[in-house]
Amino acid sequence: MSGALSALRTSVFIGLRQLWERKLLNGIAVGGVTLGVLVLIAMSAIMEGFEQKFTQAILKISPHVILFDTELHAERPLLERYERTRVAAAVSHESPPDRQARIKRPHEIVATLGGVPEVAAAAESIAGMGLLEFGGKTKSIDVRGIEVRAQDAVTPVSQYVKAGALAALETETEGLAVGSGVAQELGLSVGDVVHATAPGGRPLDLKIVAVFEAEIPPVDKTRAYTSLRTAQTLLGRADSISRIEIRLVDPDVAPRVNTALERMFGYDGESWQESNANFLSIFAMQDMVVSFVIAAILLVGGFGILAIQIMIVLQKTRDIAILRSVGLRRRDILRVFLLQGVVIALVGGALGDGLGKLAIHYLGQLKVKAEGLVKTDTFLVREDTRFYVYGLAFALLVGVVASLIPAWRGSRVEPVEVLRGQIG
Amino acid sequence: MGRSDDAPARPRAVSEDDVVDVRGLVRALGDRAAPTTILHGLSFTIPRGEFVALTGASGSGKSTLLYLLGALDRASAGEVWLDGMELGELDDDDRAAFRNERLGYVFQFHFLLPEFTVLENVLIPMLRRGTIARSEAEDRGYDALRMLGLEELFARKPGQISGGQQQRVAIARAVAHDPAVILADEPTGNLDSRNAETVFGVFARLAREQGRTIVMVTHDVDFARRADRQIRLRDGRIVEDTLHGPVPASRA
Ligand SMILES: Nc1ncnc2c1ncn2[C@@H]1O[C@H](COP(=O)(O)OP(=O)(O)OP(=O)(O)O)[C@@H](O)[C@H]1O
Ligand SMILES: [Mg+2]
């Protein structure tokens, strides 16, 4: 048997025995770590669960990139963009001010997009604000004029149709598909005819051909789809296309693709991350706050180990002196206490992982009715092996760091000083 | 690693037979600016197999000397040769290794580890050393316990046996690995006379029957007289060094 190995074995033997003989104190230290890891796992599961659900919800009905009808005049001097009115007056003779912004040659853009490898689908549409009247009630809506099949490839609305059929917009020239919230508020059902108006456009009587529910309240309560032509008439913008919506193969690369497309076509674009920046930044903030909370709890757990270990080292001064006097080295003593910290951390971490798994299970079954950004009737949790690995890793880190000081103190015990104090 | 785990080889002291050779040993303690000299240049040798009683009034420096002989403390000046090794030349790890391999201690307060059984307490120094297998270490541990009449108690914790028994366990721990020198600081000081007699008897037997080299601090005049030799300190100086010659292990 080599000296180093027998030394290690002896440290492990002593460390584990001392740990076991102080079950209560060390149990408290373990409890602190367990709590920290449990909170880490439960909080991560809740946060990520909600964020994931939210992102999925956004992505199921929102395009990944939208090109708007705002032209980017990148080739002009920067200054002009900030003094647009003056410049517009000065150059009015060469470029008569457009009465209404629109995307020029949208078909060409869509055709070009078809050749971009990152792009899965693209669709032209027009968007504007309108007002619906039915049964004495009015409701303002977000009207979208779409080419049904192209649009459905970008944002699969037809999947969420509850009544009627979205395809009817193709045949029914004056048809309208409304969100479930809109239908509910006005008391609409398929077949009803509503009076629709929009500023600057022509009022139309539209027949409800479909009701959809994407389970995203902000969409379900305001959105209405009609054919491109009908929307152009209603909004008074004949032949205008105001946006090109794009679906990507990989939604994560939207910001990069967006920048490239802006440069390519000269129109202002927006990735879904930009469109939802306000929510995503709230998530980022929330993540940070929760990380602080988790860090604080783990820190408290670490202080638990630190305090208890310091106490044990002080109580054990005499025993350390014995061990040193019969030949244990400083590093043997250091190892004894470090090992105890590691074991406390690992046991606490493992318990925390186990309880965390239970917590995720029960949180996921918890019934809650929520209708905010997303609609759900259970707690949104997400389970990920990562959480358990992090839990254990953080516990280990905390355990090692927290037991460093006590272990170091223990290793500095001078047996002769202890003996002098004892015997005099 | 290997080297610090084995005490380094060094030239032997002058006499092959002197297991302890102290030369001009000075130890000063207290604050650095105005240290108090505790030991004033002690010189003596102890041949292998001698049972020495170290006596003197309280505060005369007996424990201080013992810690120096035991590689627990460092001399301020002078040399301590022990089993052919000058202790002042050893670093902290080497001294720990030296204690582990060549020395056995018994202190006034039975210094046992409360979490470990009697046998485990005896084994720990041997386990740390790792030069013999655990089974052999256990055999030696049992032998030592048997010699001290403790074989029945091997599985008990220190809290479950008497003070005299605890002290004998400490002796078993000190002798089980066959050390060059056994150092004992008032091993009977905390015991009633019956237990003190038993413990002293054990030391006497170790000296007589096994030829152990023993340095034992004692206040007991009778015990001191029954050792091979008595060294008496006063204020950090040797004031008496008497050879008694061999005496029976026990008068009882
Ligand atoms: N840390 C210290 N600083 C200064 N002086 C010390 C220190 N420790 C011990 N002393 C002094 O050293 C002297 C010798 O102490 P030592 O413990 O060696 O005596 P002793 O002979 O063992 O006494 P006792 O019989 O009481 O055990 C004493 O006068 C003591 O006061
Ligand atoms: Mg003393």
PDB file of N, CA and C in Angstrom, chain B residues 167-212:
ATOM      1  N   GLN B 167      -6.382   5.177  29.945  1.00  0.00           N
ATOM      2  CA  GLN B 167      -4.958   5.458  29.941  1.00  0.00           C
ATOM      3  C   GLN B 167      -4.176   4.263  29.407  1.00  0.00           C
ATOM      4  N   ARG B 168      -4.663   3.071  29.724  1.00  0.00           N
ATOM      5  CA  ARG B 168      -3.979   1.882  29.204  1.00  0.00           C
ATOM      6  C   ARG B 168      -4.168   1.755  27.685  1.00  0.00           C
ATOM      7  N   VAL B 169      -5.332   2.187  27.197  1.00  0.00           N
ATOM      8  CA  VAL B 169      -5.544   2.193  25.742  1.00  0.00           C
ATOM      9  C   VAL B 169      -4.540   3.143  25.088  1.00  0.00           C
ATOM     10  N   ALA B 170      -4.346   4.311  25.731  1.00  0.00           N
ATOM     11  CA  ALA B 170      -3.383   5.276  25.190  1.00  0.00           C
ATOM     12  C   ALA B 170      -1.995   4.649  25.146  1.00  0.00           C
ATOM     13  N   ILE B 171      -1.674   3.834  26.179  1.00  0.00           N
ATOM     14  CA  ILE B 171      -0.363   3.162  26.183  1.00  0.00           C
ATOM     15  C   ILE B 171      -0.304   2.145  25.044  1.00  0.00           C
ATOM     16  N   ALA B 172      -1.402   1.418  24.856  1.00  0.00           N
ATOM     17  CA  ALA B 172      -1.455   0.442  23.763  1.00  0.00           C
ATOM     18  C   ALA B 172      -1.208   1.145  22.432  1.00  0.00           C
ATOM     19  N   ARG B 173      -1.837   2.314  22.266  1.00  0.00           N
ATOM     20  CA  ARG B 173      -1.636   3.066  21.027  1.00  0.00           C
ATOM     21  C   ARG B 173      -0.177   3.475  20.876  1.00  0.00           C
ATOM     22  N   ALA B 174       0.464   3.804  22.019  1.00  0.00           N
ATOM     23  CA  ALA B 174       1.844   4.282  21.966  1.00  0.00           C
ATOM     24  C   ALA B 174       2.842   3.160  21.675  1.00  0.00           C
ATOM     25  N   VAL B 175       2.479   1.915  21.993  1.00  0.00           N
ATOM     26  CA  VAL B 175       3.463   0.839  21.836  1.00  0.00           C
ATOM     27  C   VAL B 175       3.190  -0.080  20.648  1.00  0.00           C
ATOM     28  N   ALA B 176       1.956  -0.053  20.133  1.00  0.00           N
ATOM     29  CA  ALA B 176       1.556  -1.056  19.141  1.00  0.00           C
ATOM     30  C   ALA B 176       2.454  -1.060  17.912  1.00  0.00           C
ATOM     31  N   HIS B 177       2.985   0.084  17.539  1.00  0.00           N
ATOM     32  CA  HIS B 177       3.780   0.137  16.309  1.00  0.00           C
ATOM     33  C   HIS B 177       5.272   0.012  16.582  1.00  0.00           C
ATOM     34  N   ASP B 178       5.621  -0.427  17.791  1.00  0.00           N
ATOM     35  CA  ASP B 178       7.006  -0.709  18.116  1.00  0.00           C
ATOM     36  C   ASP B 178       7.903   0.519  17.950  1.00  0.00           C
ATOM     37  N   PRO B 179       7.646   1.568  18.745  1.00  0.00           N
ATOM     38  CA  PRO B 179       8.417   2.814  18.584  1.00  0.00           C
ATOM     39  C   PRO B 179       9.804   2.701  19.204  1.00  0.00           C
ATOM     40  N   ALA B 180      10.684   3.618  18.801  1.00  0.00           N
ATOM     41  CA  ALA B 180      12.040   3.637  19.357  1.00  0.00           C
ATOM     42  C   ALA B 180      12.016   4.140  20.792  1.00  0.00           C
ATOM     43  N   VAL B 181      11.142   5.110  21.052  1.00  0.00           N
ATOM     44  CA  VAL B 181      11.056   5.700  22.386  1.00  0.00           C
ATOM     45  C   VAL B 181       9.589   5.902  22.741  1.00  0.00           C
ATOM     46  N   ILE B 182       9.277   5.623  24.010  1.00  0.00           N
ATOM     47  CA  ILE B 182       7.934   5.932  24.500  1.00  0.00           C
ATOM     48  C   ILE B 182       8.065   7.113  25.454  1.00  0.00           C
ATOM     49  N   LEU B 183       7.276   8.138  25.195  1.00  0.00           N
ATOM     50  CA  LEU B 183       7.317   9.341  26.020  1.00  0.00           C
ATOM     51  C   LEU B 183       5.994   9.460  26.750  1.00  0.00           C
ATOM     52  N   ALA B 184       6.085   9.649  28.072  1.00  0.00           N
ATOM     53  CA  ALA B 184       4.851   9.725  28.844  1.00  0.00           C
ATOM     54  C   ALA B 184       4.926  10.919  29.780  1.00  0.00           C
ATOM     55  N   ASP B 185       3.926  11.776  29.724  1.00  0.00           N
ATOM     56  CA  ASP B 185       3.903  12.971  30.576  1.00  0.00           C
ATOM     57  C   ASP B 185       2.874  12.774  31.679  1.00  0.00           C
ATOM     58  N   GLU B 186       3.349  12.471  32.860  1.00  0.00           N
ATOM     59  CA  GLU B 186       2.492  12.217  34.022  1.00  0.00           C
ATOM     60  C   GLU B 186       1.330  11.289  33.681  1.00  0.00           C
ATOM     61  N   PRO B 187       1.635  10.096  33.187  1.00  0.00           N
ATOM     62  CA  PRO B 187       0.560   9.191  32.770  1.00  0.00           C
ATOM     63  C   PRO B 187      -0.307   8.745  33.941  1.00  0.00           C
ATOM     64  N   THR B 188       0.224   8.843  35.151  1.00  0.00           N
ATOM     65  CA  THR B 188      -0.560   8.399  36.308  1.00  0.00           C
ATOM     66  C   THR B 188      -1.118   9.584  37.083  1.00  0.00           C
ATOM     67  N   GLY B 189      -0.833  10.785  36.600  1.00  0.00           N
ATOM     68  CA  GLY B 189      -1.171  11.984  37.359  1.00  0.00           C
ATOM     69  C   GLY B 189      -2.651  12.181  37.597  1.00  0.00           C
ATOM     70  N   ASN B 190      -3.441  11.612  36.731  1.00  0.00           N
ATOM     71  CA  ASN B 190      -4.866  11.873  36.822  1.00  0.00           C
ATOM     72  C   ASN B 190      -5.627  10.648  37.329  1.00  0.00           C
ATOM     73  N   LEU B 191      -4.899   9.675  37.852  1.00  0.00           N
ATOM     74  CA  LEU B 191      -5.536   8.407  38.234  1.00  0.00           C
ATOM     75  C   LEU B 191      -5.479   8.204  39.748  1.00  0.00           C
ATOM     76  N   ASP B 192      -6.419   7.420  40.259  1.00  0.00           N
ATOM     77  CA  ASP B 192      -6.352   7.057  41.681  1.00  0.00           C
ATOM     78  C   ASP B 192      -5.176   6.091  41.866  1.00  0.00           C
ATOM     79  N   SER B 193      -4.792   5.853  43.119  1.00  0.00           N
ATOM     80  CA  SER B 193      -3.533   5.144  43.372  1.00  0.00           C
ATOM     81  C   SER B 193      -3.549   3.724  42.807  1.00  0.00           C
ATOM     82  N   ARG B 194      -4.715   3.075  42.842  1.00  0.00           N
ATOM     83  CA  ARG B 194      -4.775   1.702  42.340  1.00  0.00           C
ATOM     84  C   ARG B 194      -4.536   1.671  40.823  1.00  0.00           C
ATOM     85  N   ASN B 195      -5.248   2.542  40.120  1.00  0.00           N
ATOM     86  CA  ASN B 195      -5.070   2.634  38.667  1.00  0.00           C
ATOM     87  C   ASN B 195      -3.678   3.132  38.315  1.00  0.00           C
ATOM     88  N   ALA B 196      -3.162   4.052  39.135  1.00  0.00           N
ATOM     89  CA  ALA B 196      -1.818   4.580  38.898  1.00  0.00           C
ATOM     90  C   ALA B 196      -0.805   3.448  38.992  1.00  0.00           C
ATOM     91  N   GLU B 197      -0.968   2.615  39.978  1.00  0.00           N
ATOM     92  CA  GLU B 197      -0.061   1.479  40.161  1.00  0.00           C
ATOM     93  C   GLU B 197      -0.126   0.539  38.952  1.00  0.00           C
ATOM     94  N   THR B 198      -1.350   0.268  38.491  1.00  0.00           N
ATOM     95  CA  THR B 198      -1.512  -0.600  37.320  1.00  0.00           C
ATOM     96  C   THR B 198      -0.793  -0.014  36.114  1.00  0.00           C
ATOM     97  N   VAL B 199      -1.027   1.268  35.870  1.00  0.00           N
ATOM     98  CA  VAL B 199      -0.435   1.911  34.700  1.00  0.00           C
ATOM     99  C   VAL B 199       1.086   1.943  34.827  1.00  0.00           C
ATOM    100  N   PHE B 200       1.555   2.286  36.007  1.00  0.00           N
ATOM    101  CA  PHE B 200       3.011   2.289  36.181  1.00  0.00           C
ATOM    102  C   PHE B 200       3.567   0.890  35.941  1.00  0.00           C
ATOM    103  N   GLY B 201       2.854  -0.101  36.468  1.00  0.00           N
ATOM    104  CA  GLY B 201       3.259  -1.494  36.280  1.00  0.00           C
ATOM    105  C   GLY B 201       3.399  -1.832  34.803  1.00  0.00           C
ATOM    106  N   VAL B 202       2.519  -1.319  33.996  1.00  0.00           N
ATOM    107  CA  VAL B 202       2.568  -1.567  32.554  1.00  0.00           C
ATOM    108  C   VAL B 202       3.871  -1.007  31.974  1.00  0.00           C
ATOM    109  N   PHE B 203       4.208   0.228  32.372  1.00  0.00           N
ATOM    110  CA  PHE B 203       5.450   0.829  31.873  1.00  0.00           C
ATOM    111  C   PHE B 203       6.649   0.013  32.325  1.00  0.00           C
ATOM    112  N   ALA B 204       6.610  -0.384  33.579  1.00  0.00           N
ATOM    113  CA  ALA B 204       7.735  -1.158  34.124  1.00  0.00           C
ATOM    114  C   ALA B 204       7.892  -2.455  33.336  1.00  0.00           C
ATOM    115  N   ARG B 205       6.757  -3.099  33.043  1.00  0.00           N
ATOM    116  CA  ARG B 205       6.812  -4.354  32.285  1.00  0.00           C
ATOM    117  C   ARG B 205       7.332  -4.123  30.863  1.00  0.00           C
ATOM    118  N   LEU B 206       6.879  -3.030  30.258  1.00  0.00           N
ATOM    119  CA  LEU B 206       7.356  -2.715  28.901  1.00  0.00           C
ATOM    120  C   LEU B 206       8.866  -2.561  28.908  1.00  0.00           C
ATOM    121  N   ALA B 207       9.374  -1.948  29.978  1.00  0.00           N
ATOM    122  CA  ALA B 207      10.819  -1.748  30.083  1.00  0.00           C
ATOM    123  C   ALA B 207      11.526  -3.076  30.332  1.00  0.00           C
ATOM    124  N   ARG B 208      11.043  -3.820  31.318  1.00  0.00           N
ATOM    125  CA  ARG B 208      11.705  -5.072  31.711  1.00  0.00           C
ATOM    126  C   ARG B 208      11.581  -6.138  30.640  1.00  0.00           C
ATOM    127  N   GLU B 209      10.333  -6.383  30.225  1.00  0.00           N
ATOM    128  CA  GLU B 209      10.080  -7.546  29.381  1.00  0.00           C
ATOM    129  C   GLU B 209      10.357  -7.289  27.910  1.00  0.00           C
ATOM    130  N   GLN B 210      10.127  -6.053  27.480  1.00  0.00           N
ATOM    131  CA  GLN B 210      10.298  -5.783  26.048  1.00  0.00           C
ATOM    132  C   GLN B 210      11.501  -4.893  25.759  1.00  0.00           C
ATOM    133  N   GLY B 211      12.176  -4.461  26.805  1.00  0.00           N
ATOM    134  CA  GLY B 211      13.363  -3.640  26.616  1.00  0.00           C
ATOM    135  C   GLY B 211      13.071  -2.306  25.952  1.00  0.00           C
ATOM    136  N   ARG B 212      11.902  -1.746  26.250  1.00  0.00           N
ATOM    137  CA  ARG B 212      11.535  -0.466  25.650  1.00  0.00           C
ATOM    138  C   ARG B 212      12.319   0.681  26.276  1.00  0.00           C
TER     139      ARG B 212
END
